[in-house]
Short mmCIF file of C-alpha atoms in Angstrom, two decimals:
data_model
loop_
_atom_site.label_atom_id
_atom_site.label_comp_id
_atom_site.label_asym_id
_atom_site.label_seq_id
_atom_site.Cartn_x
_atom_site.Cartn_y
_atom_site.Cartn_z
CA UNK V 34 85.05 235.87 84.22
CA UNK V 35 81.66 235.84 82.52
CA UNK V 36 81.37 239.59 82.80
CA UNK V 37 84.84 239.89 81.39
CA UNK V 38 83.80 237.76 78.47
CA UNK V 39 80.84 240.06 77.87
CA UNK V 40 83.12 243.06 77.94
CA UNK V 41 85.49 241.37 75.53
CA UNK V 42 82.61 240.35 73.27
CA UNK V 43 81.02 243.79 73.33
CA UNK V 44 84.24 245.44 72.38
CA UNK V 45 83.08 245.81 68.82
CA UNK V 46 85.68 247.90 67.11
CA UNK V 47 87.71 248.58 70.28
CA UNK V 48 91.35 247.63 70.22
CA UNK V 49 92.96 244.93 72.34
CA UNK V 50 94.40 247.44 74.85
CA UNK V 51 90.89 248.65 75.74
CA UNK V 52 89.79 245.07 76.21
CA UNK V 53 92.74 244.32 78.55
CA UNK V 54 92.10 247.42 80.58
CA UNK V 55 88.45 246.47 80.90
CA UNK V 56 89.38 242.96 81.99
CA UNK V 57 91.69 244.23 84.73
CA UNK V 58 88.92 246.26 86.25
CA UNK V 59 87.01 243.04 86.80
CA UNK V 60 88.53 241.48 89.94
CA UNK V 61 87.35 238.02 88.86
CA UNK V 62 89.77 238.14 85.93
CA UNK V 63 92.86 239.12 87.96
CA UNK V 64 95.59 236.71 88.97
CA UNK V 65 96.78 236.55 92.59
CA UNK V 66 99.62 239.05 92.23
CA UNK V 67 97.48 241.63 90.41
CA UNK V 68 94.68 241.20 92.92
CA UNK V 69 97.01 241.84 95.87
CA UNK V 70 98.51 244.92 94.20
CA UNK V 71 95.02 246.24 93.43
CA UNK V 72 93.33 245.46 96.71
CA UNK V 73 96.31 246.07 99.06
CA UNK V 74 98.54 248.72 97.47
CA UNK V 75 102.10 248.73 98.84
CA UNK V 76 103.36 251.96 100.37
CA UNK V 77 107.02 252.83 100.88
CA UNK V 78 106.40 253.06 104.63
CA UNK V 79 105.52 249.37 104.66
CA UNK V 80 109.16 248.54 103.77
CA UNK V 81 110.61 250.32 106.81
CA UNK V 82 111.03 247.22 108.98
CA UNK V 83 112.32 245.12 106.09
CA UNK V 84 114.85 247.80 105.08
CA UNK V 85 116.11 248.00 108.66
CA UNK V 86 116.51 244.23 108.83
CA UNK V 87 118.38 244.10 105.51
CA UNK V 88 120.69 246.93 106.56
CA UNK V 89 121.43 245.18 109.85
CA UNK V 90 122.21 241.87 108.16
CA UNK V 91 124.49 243.49 105.58
CA UNK V 92 126.42 245.46 108.21
CA UNK V 93 126.67 242.44 110.50
CA UNK V 94 127.82 240.18 107.67
CA UNK V 95 130.36 242.69 106.31
CA UNK V 96 131.69 243.37 109.81
CA UNK V 97 132.11 239.67 110.48
CA UNK V 98 133.95 239.18 107.18
CA UNK V 99 136.25 242.14 107.86
CA UNK V 100 136.99 240.91 111.40
CA UNK V 101 137.89 237.51 109.97
CA UNK V 102 140.14 239.11 107.37
CA UNK V 103 141.96 241.29 109.92
CA UNK V 104 142.47 238.29 112.23
CA UNK V 105 144.01 236.22 109.44
CA UNK V 106 146.14 239.14 108.25
CA UNK V 107 147.31 239.85 111.79
CA UNK V 108 148.26 236.22 112.34
CA UNK V 109 150.18 236.07 109.05
CA UNK V 110 152.10 239.24 109.91
CA UNK V 111 152.72 237.94 113.43
CA UNK V 112 154.38 234.81 111.99
CA UNK V 113 156.64 237.02 109.89
CA UNK V 114 157.46 239.21 112.88
CA UNK V 115 158.21 236.27 115.18
CA UNK V 116 160.56 234.77 112.59
CA UNK V 117 162.36 238.11 112.34
CA UNK V 118 162.68 238.21 116.14
CA UNK V 119 164.22 234.74 116.15
CA UNK V 120 166.62 235.74 113.38
CA UNK V 121 167.61 238.81 115.39
CA UNK V 122 168.31 236.81 118.55
CA UNK V 123 170.21 234.06 116.75
CA UNK V 124 172.25 236.60 114.77
CA UNK V 125 173.08 238.60 117.91
CA UNK V 126 174.01 235.68 120.16
CA UNK V 127 175.73 233.20 117.84
CA UNK V 128 178.88 233.89 115.86
CA UNK V 129 179.03 230.73 113.75
CA UNK V 130 176.70 230.69 110.71
CA UNK V 131 176.30 226.92 111.09
CA UNK V 132 175.00 227.33 114.63
CA UNK V 133 172.44 229.89 113.50
CA UNK V 134 171.34 227.75 110.57
CA UNK V 135 170.68 224.71 112.76
CA UNK V 136 167.95 226.64 114.57
CA UNK V 137 166.52 228.69 111.71
CA UNK V 138 166.26 226.13 108.93
CA UNK V 139 163.49 224.09 110.57
CA UNK V 140 161.41 227.23 111.06
CA UNK V 141 161.83 228.21 107.41
CA UNK V 142 160.84 224.69 106.35
CA UNK V 143 157.74 224.89 108.55
CA UNK V 144 156.58 228.03 106.69
CA UNK V 145 156.93 226.37 103.31
CA UNK V 146 155.03 223.31 104.50
CA UNK V 147 152.28 225.26 106.24
CA UNK V 148 151.33 227.41 103.26
CA UNK V 149 151.68 224.42 100.95
CA UNK V 150 149.25 222.48 103.17
CA UNK V 151 146.71 225.34 102.92
CA UNK V 152 146.91 225.38 99.13
CA UNK V 153 146.73 221.58 99.04
CA UNK V 154 143.59 221.57 101.18
CA UNK V 155 141.84 224.27 99.18
CA UNK V 156 142.66 222.51 95.92
CA UNK V 157 141.36 219.19 97.26
CA UNK V 158 138.15 220.93 98.34
CA UNK V 159 137.67 222.21 94.76
CA UNK V 160 137.84 225.81 95.91
CA UNK V 161 137.42 227.96 92.77
CA UNK V 162 140.21 230.29 93.89
CA UNK V 163 142.80 227.49 93.78
CA UNK V 164 143.00 226.06 90.29
CA UNK V 165 146.68 225.07 90.30
CA UNK V 166 147.67 221.75 91.84
CA UNK V 167 150.35 222.51 94.48
CA UNK V 168 151.76 218.99 94.19
CA UNK V 169 152.36 216.33 96.80
CA UNK V 170 154.45 216.37 99.96
CA UNK V 171 157.23 214.56 98.12
CA UNK V 172 157.12 217.23 95.41
CA UNK V 173 157.61 220.14 97.80
CA UNK V 174 160.37 218.28 99.64
CA UNK V 175 162.22 217.49 96.41
CA UNK V 176 161.66 220.80 94.61
CA UNK V 177 161.82 223.27 97.51
CA UNK V 178 162.90 222.04 100.94
CA UNK V 179 165.84 219.82 99.95
CA UNK V 180 166.88 222.05 97.06
CA UNK V 181 167.04 225.11 99.32
CA UNK V 182 168.90 223.18 102.00
CA UNK V 183 166.37 223.64 104.80
CA UNK V 184 165.96 219.85 105.10
CA UNK V 185 168.15 216.91 104.23
CA UNK V 186 166.67 213.83 102.49
CA UNK V 187 166.73 211.75 105.69
CA UNK V 188 164.76 214.44 107.56
CA UNK V 189 162.26 214.74 104.72
CA UNK V 190 161.72 210.98 104.82
CA UNK V 191 161.17 211.00 108.60
CA UNK V 192 158.80 213.94 108.27
CA UNK V 193 156.82 212.15 105.55
CA UNK V 194 156.20 209.22 107.90
CA UNK V 195 154.74 211.50 110.56
CA UNK V 196 150.92 211.33 110.52
CA UNK V 197 150.20 214.63 112.27
CA UNK V 198 150.70 218.24 111.17
CA UNK V 199 154.15 218.12 109.66
CA UNK V 200 154.78 221.86 109.87
CA UNK V 201 154.14 221.79 113.63
CA UNK V 202 156.61 218.97 114.19
CA UNK V 203 159.33 221.18 112.73
CA UNK V 204 158.89 223.63 115.63
CA UNK V 205 159.79 220.82 118.01
CA UNK V 206 162.82 219.99 115.89
CA UNK V 207 163.96 223.60 116.09
CA UNK V 208 163.69 223.67 119.88
CA UNK V 209 165.49 220.31 120.15
CA UNK V 210 168.29 221.64 117.92
CA UNK V 211 168.58 224.70 120.15
CA UNK V 212 168.75 222.58 123.30
CA UNK V 213 171.45 220.38 121.78
CA UNK V 214 173.49 223.45 120.95
CA UNK V 215 173.15 224.84 124.48
CA UNK V 216 173.40 221.64 126.51
CA UNK V 217 177.22 221.68 126.61
CA UNK V 218 177.28 225.12 128.21
CA UNK V 219 179.26 226.97 125.55
CA UNK V 220 178.44 225.84 121.98
CA UNK V 221 181.30 224.70 119.76
CA UNK V 222 182.85 227.63 117.91
CA UNK V 223 181.43 230.15 120.38
CA UNK V 224 184.23 230.09 122.99
CA UNK V 225 185.13 233.74 122.56
CA UNK V 226 181.57 234.95 122.22
CA UNK V 227 180.94 237.58 124.93
CA UNK V 228 177.15 237.22 124.50
CA UNK V 229 177.25 233.70 125.97
CA UNK V 230 179.81 234.12 128.75
CA UNK V 231 177.34 233.84 131.62
CA UNK V 232 174.76 231.24 132.53
CA UNK V 233 172.16 233.99 132.74
CA UNK V 234 172.70 234.99 129.10
CA UNK V 235 172.47 231.40 127.88
CA UNK V 236 169.32 230.74 129.90
CA UNK V 237 167.72 234.00 128.73
CA UNK V 238 168.50 233.19 125.09
CA UNK V 239 166.98 229.73 125.38
CA UNK V 240 163.87 231.10 127.08
CA UNK V 241 163.37 233.94 124.58
CA UNK V 242 163.80 231.71 121.54
CA UNK V 243 161.38 229.08 122.85
CA UNK V 244 158.83 231.79 123.63
CA UNK V 245 159.01 233.20 120.09
CA UNK V 246 158.79 229.73 118.51
CA UNK V 247 155.74 228.80 120.57
CA UNK V 248 154.07 232.13 119.76
CA UNK V 249 154.70 231.51 116.05
CA UNK V 250 153.09 228.10 116.34
CA UNK V 251 150.05 229.75 117.97
CA UNK V 252 149.65 232.21 115.09
CA UNK V 253 149.84 229.37 112.58
CA UNK V 254 147.21 227.48 114.60
CA UNK V 255 144.88 230.49 114.38
CA UNK V 256 145.15 230.57 110.58
CA UNK V 257 144.74 226.81 110.33
CA UNK V 258 141.65 226.77 112.54
CA UNK V 259 140.08 229.67 110.64
CA UNK V 260 140.59 227.94 107.31
CA UNK V 261 139.06 224.75 108.70
CA UNK V 262 136.01 226.69 109.92
CA UNK V 263 134.85 228.86 107.00
CA UNK V 264 131.79 231.10 107.12
CA UNK V 265 128.74 228.77 106.99
CA UNK V 266 127.14 228.63 103.55
CA UNK V 267 123.67 229.48 104.92
CA UNK V 268 125.03 232.63 106.55
CA UNK V 269 126.89 233.60 103.40
CA UNK V 270 123.81 232.94 101.26
CA UNK V 271 121.60 234.99 103.57
CA UNK V 272 123.94 237.98 103.51
CA UNK V 273 124.45 237.80 99.75
CA UNK V 274 120.71 237.42 99.07
CA UNK V 275 119.80 240.48 101.11
CA UNK V 276 122.68 242.47 99.67
CA UNK V 277 121.40 241.76 96.16
#
C-alpha cells in the first residue's frame, strides 16, 4: 500500500487511469477477488466438471417435472375415460333414464366436489396461481350440485356432516345405489330388457361397474396425493438456481 501511495504521489501530471493501472500492478493494493483473478486465472477447462453437474441437475429436474405432469394428466384423462365407460355400460344395460341417473349422478357430483376441493386447498395455501376464492362447500352444493340435480338438499346436508373426503364417499353411494337397483333381480321398469334376462348378465354388469368406479377412485387418489406432496422447495430452488 505504501508503494502504491508512492506511485500515486509520483504521478505528477499523469491521469487517474494511469494511477489505477499502476495500483493494480501492486498486489498489496488488490482486493480478494482481483488478487484471485490475477494470481489464479480461470480457464474454460476448469468449468468442465461444474458444467456437467449443472447439465445433469437441469435434465434431472426437468425430467422429474415432466414425469409428474404426465402422471397427473394421465390420471385426469383416466377419470374421464372411466366415467365414459360407466355411462356406456349403464346406457347399454338399463332402459329407464331414472335407473341410469341413480347410478351416474353421484359420480358426476364427486367430480365437481373433487376439483372444487383442489381449488379450495390451493387458495387456502395462498398459491399464486389460484387468486379466485372457489367458495365454501355450502356454496358449491347450492350453486352447482343441487341446481344441476346431481344431489338433493337432504343428501348435501348428510354429505356436509361427513368429516372425511366427501368426493370419495359419493363413490360408495353410487355402488350402494347400484346394489339396491339389482338386489330385486330385475329392476323396476326393466322387465322386458333383454340385456338383464340372465343372472350372468346382471352379475357381470354389477362387477364391471364396481370395477370402473373403484378404478376411478384410484385415479382421483393419485391426483390428490400428488397435490399434497409437491416438489420440495429446496429441490425446486436448486434446479432453478442452476438453470439461471
